[in-house]
Coordinates of C-alpha atoms in Angstrom, one line a residue:
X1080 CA 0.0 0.0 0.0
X1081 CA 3.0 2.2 0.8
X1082 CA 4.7 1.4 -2.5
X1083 CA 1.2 2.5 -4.0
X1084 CA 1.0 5.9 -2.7
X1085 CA 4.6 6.6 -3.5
X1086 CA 3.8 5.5 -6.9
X1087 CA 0.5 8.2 -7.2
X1088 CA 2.5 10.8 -5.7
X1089 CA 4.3 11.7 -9.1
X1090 CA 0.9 11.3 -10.7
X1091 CA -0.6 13.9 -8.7
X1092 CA 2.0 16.0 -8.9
X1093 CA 2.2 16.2 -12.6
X1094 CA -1.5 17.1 -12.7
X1095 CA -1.3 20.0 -10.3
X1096 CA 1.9 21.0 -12.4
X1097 CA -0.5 21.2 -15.4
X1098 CA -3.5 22.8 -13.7
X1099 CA -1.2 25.6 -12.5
X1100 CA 0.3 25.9 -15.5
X1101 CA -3.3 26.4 -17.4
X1102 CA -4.3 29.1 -14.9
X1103 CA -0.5 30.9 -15.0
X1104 CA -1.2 30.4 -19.0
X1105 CA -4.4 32.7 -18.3
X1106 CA -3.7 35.0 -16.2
X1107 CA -0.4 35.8 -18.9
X1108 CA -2.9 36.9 -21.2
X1109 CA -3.9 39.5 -19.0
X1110 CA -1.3 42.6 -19.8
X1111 CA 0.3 44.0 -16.5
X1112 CA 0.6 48.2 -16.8
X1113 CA 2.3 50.1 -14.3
X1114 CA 0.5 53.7 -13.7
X1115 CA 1.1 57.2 -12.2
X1116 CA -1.1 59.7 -11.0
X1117 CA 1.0 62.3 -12.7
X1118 CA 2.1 60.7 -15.5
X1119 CA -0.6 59.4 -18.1
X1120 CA -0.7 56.3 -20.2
X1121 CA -1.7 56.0 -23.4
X1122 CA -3.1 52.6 -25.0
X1123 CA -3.3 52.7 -28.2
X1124 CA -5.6 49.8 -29.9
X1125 CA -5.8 48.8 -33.6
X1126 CA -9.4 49.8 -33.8
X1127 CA -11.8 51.9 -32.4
X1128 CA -13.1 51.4 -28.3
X1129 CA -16.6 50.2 -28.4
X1130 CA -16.7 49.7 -24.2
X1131 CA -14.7 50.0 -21.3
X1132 CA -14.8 48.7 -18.3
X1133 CA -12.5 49.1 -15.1
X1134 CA -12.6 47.4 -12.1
X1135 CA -11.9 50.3 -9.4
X1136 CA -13.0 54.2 -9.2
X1137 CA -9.7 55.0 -8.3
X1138 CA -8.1 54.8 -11.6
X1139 CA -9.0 57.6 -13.8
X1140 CA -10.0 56.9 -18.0
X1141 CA -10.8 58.5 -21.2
X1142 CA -10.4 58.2 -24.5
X1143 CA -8.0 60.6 -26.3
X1144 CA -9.8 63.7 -27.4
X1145 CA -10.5 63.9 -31.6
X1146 CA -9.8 59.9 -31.7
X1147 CA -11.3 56.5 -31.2
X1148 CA -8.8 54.4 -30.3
X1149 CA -6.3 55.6 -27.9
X1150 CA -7.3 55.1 -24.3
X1151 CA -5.5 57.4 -21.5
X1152 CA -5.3 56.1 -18.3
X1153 CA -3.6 57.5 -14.7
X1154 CA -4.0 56.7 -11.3
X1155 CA -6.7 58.5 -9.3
X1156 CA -4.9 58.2 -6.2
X1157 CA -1.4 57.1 -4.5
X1158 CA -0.8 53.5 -4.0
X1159 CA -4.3 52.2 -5.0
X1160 CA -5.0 48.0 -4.5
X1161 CA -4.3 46.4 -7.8
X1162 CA -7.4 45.9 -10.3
X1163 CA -8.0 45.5 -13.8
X1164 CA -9.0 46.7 -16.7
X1165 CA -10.4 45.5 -20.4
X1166 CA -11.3 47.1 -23.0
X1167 CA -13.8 45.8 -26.4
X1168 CA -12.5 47.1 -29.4
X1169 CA -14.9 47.5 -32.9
X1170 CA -13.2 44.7 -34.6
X1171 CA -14.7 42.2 -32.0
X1172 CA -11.7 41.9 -29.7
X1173 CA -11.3 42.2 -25.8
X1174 CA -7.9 43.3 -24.4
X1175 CA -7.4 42.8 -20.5
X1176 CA -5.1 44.3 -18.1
X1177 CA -4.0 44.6 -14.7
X1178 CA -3.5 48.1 -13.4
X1179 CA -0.6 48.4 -10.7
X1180 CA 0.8 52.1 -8.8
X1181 CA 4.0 52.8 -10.1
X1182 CA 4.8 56.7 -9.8
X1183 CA 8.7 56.5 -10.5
X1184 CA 8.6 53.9 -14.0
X1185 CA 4.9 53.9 -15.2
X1186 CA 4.2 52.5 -18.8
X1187 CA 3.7 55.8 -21.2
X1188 CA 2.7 54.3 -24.0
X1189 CA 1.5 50.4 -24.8
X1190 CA 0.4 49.0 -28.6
X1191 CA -2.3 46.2 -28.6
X1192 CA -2.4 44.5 -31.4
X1193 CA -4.6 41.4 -31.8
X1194 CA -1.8 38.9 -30.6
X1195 CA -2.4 40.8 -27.4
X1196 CA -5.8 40.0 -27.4
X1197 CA -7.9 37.6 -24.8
X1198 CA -10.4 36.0 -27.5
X1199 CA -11.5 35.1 -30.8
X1200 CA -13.9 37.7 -31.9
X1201 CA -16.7 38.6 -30.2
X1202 CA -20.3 38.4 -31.8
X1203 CA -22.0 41.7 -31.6
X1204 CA -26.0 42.3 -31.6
X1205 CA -27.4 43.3 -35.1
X1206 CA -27.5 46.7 -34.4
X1207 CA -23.9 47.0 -33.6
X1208 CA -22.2 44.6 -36.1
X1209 CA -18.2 43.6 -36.4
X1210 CA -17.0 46.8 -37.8
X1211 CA -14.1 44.9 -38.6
X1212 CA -15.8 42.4 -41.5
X1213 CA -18.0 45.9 -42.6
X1214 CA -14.6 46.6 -43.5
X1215 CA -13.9 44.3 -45.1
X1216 CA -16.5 44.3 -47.8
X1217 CA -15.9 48.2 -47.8
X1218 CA -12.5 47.9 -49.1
X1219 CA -13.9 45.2 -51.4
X1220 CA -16.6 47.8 -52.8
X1221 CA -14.1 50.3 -53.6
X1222 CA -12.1 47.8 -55.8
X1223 CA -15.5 46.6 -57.8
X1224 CA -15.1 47.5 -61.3
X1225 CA -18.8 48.3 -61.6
X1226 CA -19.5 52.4 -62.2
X1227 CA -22.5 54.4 -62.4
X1228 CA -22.7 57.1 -64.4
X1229 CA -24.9 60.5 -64.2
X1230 CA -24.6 61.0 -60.5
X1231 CA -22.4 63.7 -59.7
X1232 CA -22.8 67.4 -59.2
X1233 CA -20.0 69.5 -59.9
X1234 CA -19.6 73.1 -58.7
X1235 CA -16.5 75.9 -57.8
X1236 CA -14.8 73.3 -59.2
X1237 CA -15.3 70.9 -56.4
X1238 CA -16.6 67.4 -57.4
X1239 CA -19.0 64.9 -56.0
X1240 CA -20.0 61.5 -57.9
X1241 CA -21.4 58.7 -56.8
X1242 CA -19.7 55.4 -58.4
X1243 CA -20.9 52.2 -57.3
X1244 CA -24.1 51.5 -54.4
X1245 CA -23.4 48.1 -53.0
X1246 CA -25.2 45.9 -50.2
X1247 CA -24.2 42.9 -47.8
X1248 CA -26.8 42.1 -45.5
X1249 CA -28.0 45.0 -43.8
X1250 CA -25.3 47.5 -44.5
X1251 CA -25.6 49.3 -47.8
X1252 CA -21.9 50.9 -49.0
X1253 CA -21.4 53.3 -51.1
X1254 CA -18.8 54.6 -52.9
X1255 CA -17.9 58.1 -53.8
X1256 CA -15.4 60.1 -55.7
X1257 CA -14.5 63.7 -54.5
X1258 CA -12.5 66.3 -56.8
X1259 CA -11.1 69.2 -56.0
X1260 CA -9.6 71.2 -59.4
X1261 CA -9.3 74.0 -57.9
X1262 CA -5.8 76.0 -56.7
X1263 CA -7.5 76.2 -52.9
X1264 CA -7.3 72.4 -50.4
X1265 CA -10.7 71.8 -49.6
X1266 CA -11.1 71.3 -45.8
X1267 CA -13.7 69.0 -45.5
X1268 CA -16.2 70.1 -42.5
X1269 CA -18.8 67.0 -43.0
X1270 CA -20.4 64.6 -45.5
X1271 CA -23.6 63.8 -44.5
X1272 CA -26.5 61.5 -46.1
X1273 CA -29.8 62.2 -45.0
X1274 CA -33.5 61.6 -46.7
X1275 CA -35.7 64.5 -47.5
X1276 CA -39.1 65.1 -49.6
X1277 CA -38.5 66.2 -53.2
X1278 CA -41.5 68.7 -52.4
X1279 CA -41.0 71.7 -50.1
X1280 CA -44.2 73.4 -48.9
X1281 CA -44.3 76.9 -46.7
X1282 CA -47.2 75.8 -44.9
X1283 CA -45.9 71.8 -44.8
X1284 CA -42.5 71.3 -42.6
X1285 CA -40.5 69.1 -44.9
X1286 CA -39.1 66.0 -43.3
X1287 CA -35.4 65.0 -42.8
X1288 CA -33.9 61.8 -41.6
X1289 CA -30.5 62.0 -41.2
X1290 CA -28.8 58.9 -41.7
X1291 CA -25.5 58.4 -39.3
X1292 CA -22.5 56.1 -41.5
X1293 CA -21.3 53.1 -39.9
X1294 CA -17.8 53.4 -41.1
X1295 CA -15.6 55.0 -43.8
X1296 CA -12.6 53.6 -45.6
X1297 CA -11.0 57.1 -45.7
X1298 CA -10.5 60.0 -42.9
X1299 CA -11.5 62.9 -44.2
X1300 CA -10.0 65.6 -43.8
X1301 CA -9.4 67.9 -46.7
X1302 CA -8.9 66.8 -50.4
X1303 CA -5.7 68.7 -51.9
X1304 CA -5.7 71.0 -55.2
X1305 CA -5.9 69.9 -58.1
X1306 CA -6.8 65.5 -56.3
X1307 CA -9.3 63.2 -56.3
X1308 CA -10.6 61.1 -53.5
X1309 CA -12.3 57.9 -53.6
X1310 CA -13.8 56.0 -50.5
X1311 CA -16.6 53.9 -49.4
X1312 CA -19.2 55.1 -47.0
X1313 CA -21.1 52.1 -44.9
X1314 CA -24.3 53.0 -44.0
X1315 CA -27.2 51.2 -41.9
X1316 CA -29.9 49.5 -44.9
X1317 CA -32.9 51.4 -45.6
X1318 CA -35.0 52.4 -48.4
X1319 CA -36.7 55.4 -49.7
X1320 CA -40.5 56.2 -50.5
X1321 CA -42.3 57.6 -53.4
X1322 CA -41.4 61.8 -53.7
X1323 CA -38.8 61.2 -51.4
X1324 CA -35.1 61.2 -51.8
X1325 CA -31.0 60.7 -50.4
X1326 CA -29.2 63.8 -50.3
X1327 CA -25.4 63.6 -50.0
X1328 CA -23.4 66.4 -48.4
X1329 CA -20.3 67.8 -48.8
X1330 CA -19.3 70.8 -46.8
X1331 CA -16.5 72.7 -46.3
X1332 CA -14.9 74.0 -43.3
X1333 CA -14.3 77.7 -42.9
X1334 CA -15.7 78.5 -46.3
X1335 CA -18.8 78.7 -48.9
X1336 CA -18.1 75.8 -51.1
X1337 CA -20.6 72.8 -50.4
X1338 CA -22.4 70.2 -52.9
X1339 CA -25.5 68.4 -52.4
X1340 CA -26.0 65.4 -54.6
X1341 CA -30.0 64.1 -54.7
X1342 CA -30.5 60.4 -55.3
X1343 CA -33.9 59.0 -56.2
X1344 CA -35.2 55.7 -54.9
X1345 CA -35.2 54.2 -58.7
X1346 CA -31.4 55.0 -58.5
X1347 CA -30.9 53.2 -55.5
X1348 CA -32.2 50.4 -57.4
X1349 CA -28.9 50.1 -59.1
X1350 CA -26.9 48.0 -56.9
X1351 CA -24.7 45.3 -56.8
X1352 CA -24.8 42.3 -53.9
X1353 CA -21.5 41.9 -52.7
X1354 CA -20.6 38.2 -52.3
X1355 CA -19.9 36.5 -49.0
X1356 CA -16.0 36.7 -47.9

């Protein structure tokens, strides 16, 4: 019986060996940060913050002002109990840390990436889906060979066309060429897509609907003399009624020059299903 138990001991020890080394495996993934109260830390992510979480009130977090996915964090207060931290990020990922006091050799600056993330991606409801795979089927919209033609309204020598409407599910992408030829950058203010009546009335209020885009493949903020500029816009699916139509915007910061492009619903029509990636 002795000879036995001397025998299991081995055994059992090899198991714990492996149990602990499962749970040190997960607790790894979790990124340990050193913060200050009077220095700040910047995470930066790969895509933008969709929610944040953090596990104590005494450490102090917003996002970097102008952007979407840099995170600051500082300590609230001197010497605070360790806690944690994760962030979800719009391409479906969650990043975890643990949040020490360290004012003498804080972390400034820390670059997730998605080897540094905890999961596989992360499912989101319908009405917030993976910005990641929208994309995705953005970038392959802008590369479709399939253009439209007489949807463009040109003015101070500033262009807007539409080139291509495109749909996956319910996000409908499309794609637009600006021009500027011009001597004078064009700062871009907005670019807005909102539906409208075709009719105006004085003693009817005309109805707008503003229509918010999911994502663009391009930041923009000015398009240079004498350039063109061609992104995708993702917006949220809808449709469009009879005397009814979408208006796209172009407006420019700091001065007169603005475009408004009106698209009727037998227009929309013309669209191209994008295939499944």
């Amino acid at each position: 019986m002795k000879n036995r138990n001397l025998w299991f001991l081995p055994f059992i020890a090899l198991i714990s060996m492996a149990v602990f080394g499962q749970r040190s495996s997960s607790q790894a993934e979790f990124i340990n940060l050193q913060i200050a109260q009077l220095k700040t830390t910047s995470l930066v992510f790969p895509y933008p913050i969709k929610s944040i979480d953090k596990g104590s009130s005494e450490v102090l977090i917003q996002k970097a002002k102008g952007v979407e996915n840099i995170l600051l964090v500082k300590a609230g207060k001197e010497n605070f109990s360790q806690t944690n931290l994760t962030v979800v990020t719009t391409e479906g990922k969650l990043y975890g840390f643990v949040l020490n006091y360290d004012e003498q050799c804080p972390d400034m600056n820390f670059l997730a990436d998605s080897a540094s993330a905890l999961n596989a991606d992360i499912v989101f409801t319908l009405d917030n889906e993976n910005q990641k795979k929208i994309l995705q089927y953005a970038q392959l919209a802008l590369i479709k060979k399939k253009k439209l033609n007489g949807m463009s309204h040109n003015r101070f020598n500033i262009g807007l066309r539409l080139t291509g409407i495109f749909i996956y599910q319910d996000v409908i992408y499309l794609r637009l060429l600006l021009g500027n030829k011009s001597k004078i950058n064009f700062d871009i203010d907005q670019l807005r897509f909102f539906i409208r009546d075709q009719r105006k009335s004085t003693r009817t209020a005309s109805q707008e609907i503003e229509i918010s885009p999911i994502l663009m493949t391009s930041e923009l903020i000015k398009i240079p003399e004498s350039s063109e500029l061609s992104l995708v816009c993702a917006l949220p699916k809808f449709t469009i009624g009879e005397r009814k139509y979408l208006t796209i915007e172009l407006l420019e910061k700091n001065g007169q020059r603005q475009l408004g492009l009106d698209i009727k619903d037998h227009q929309l029509m013309d669209l191209e299903i994008l295939s499944a990636l």
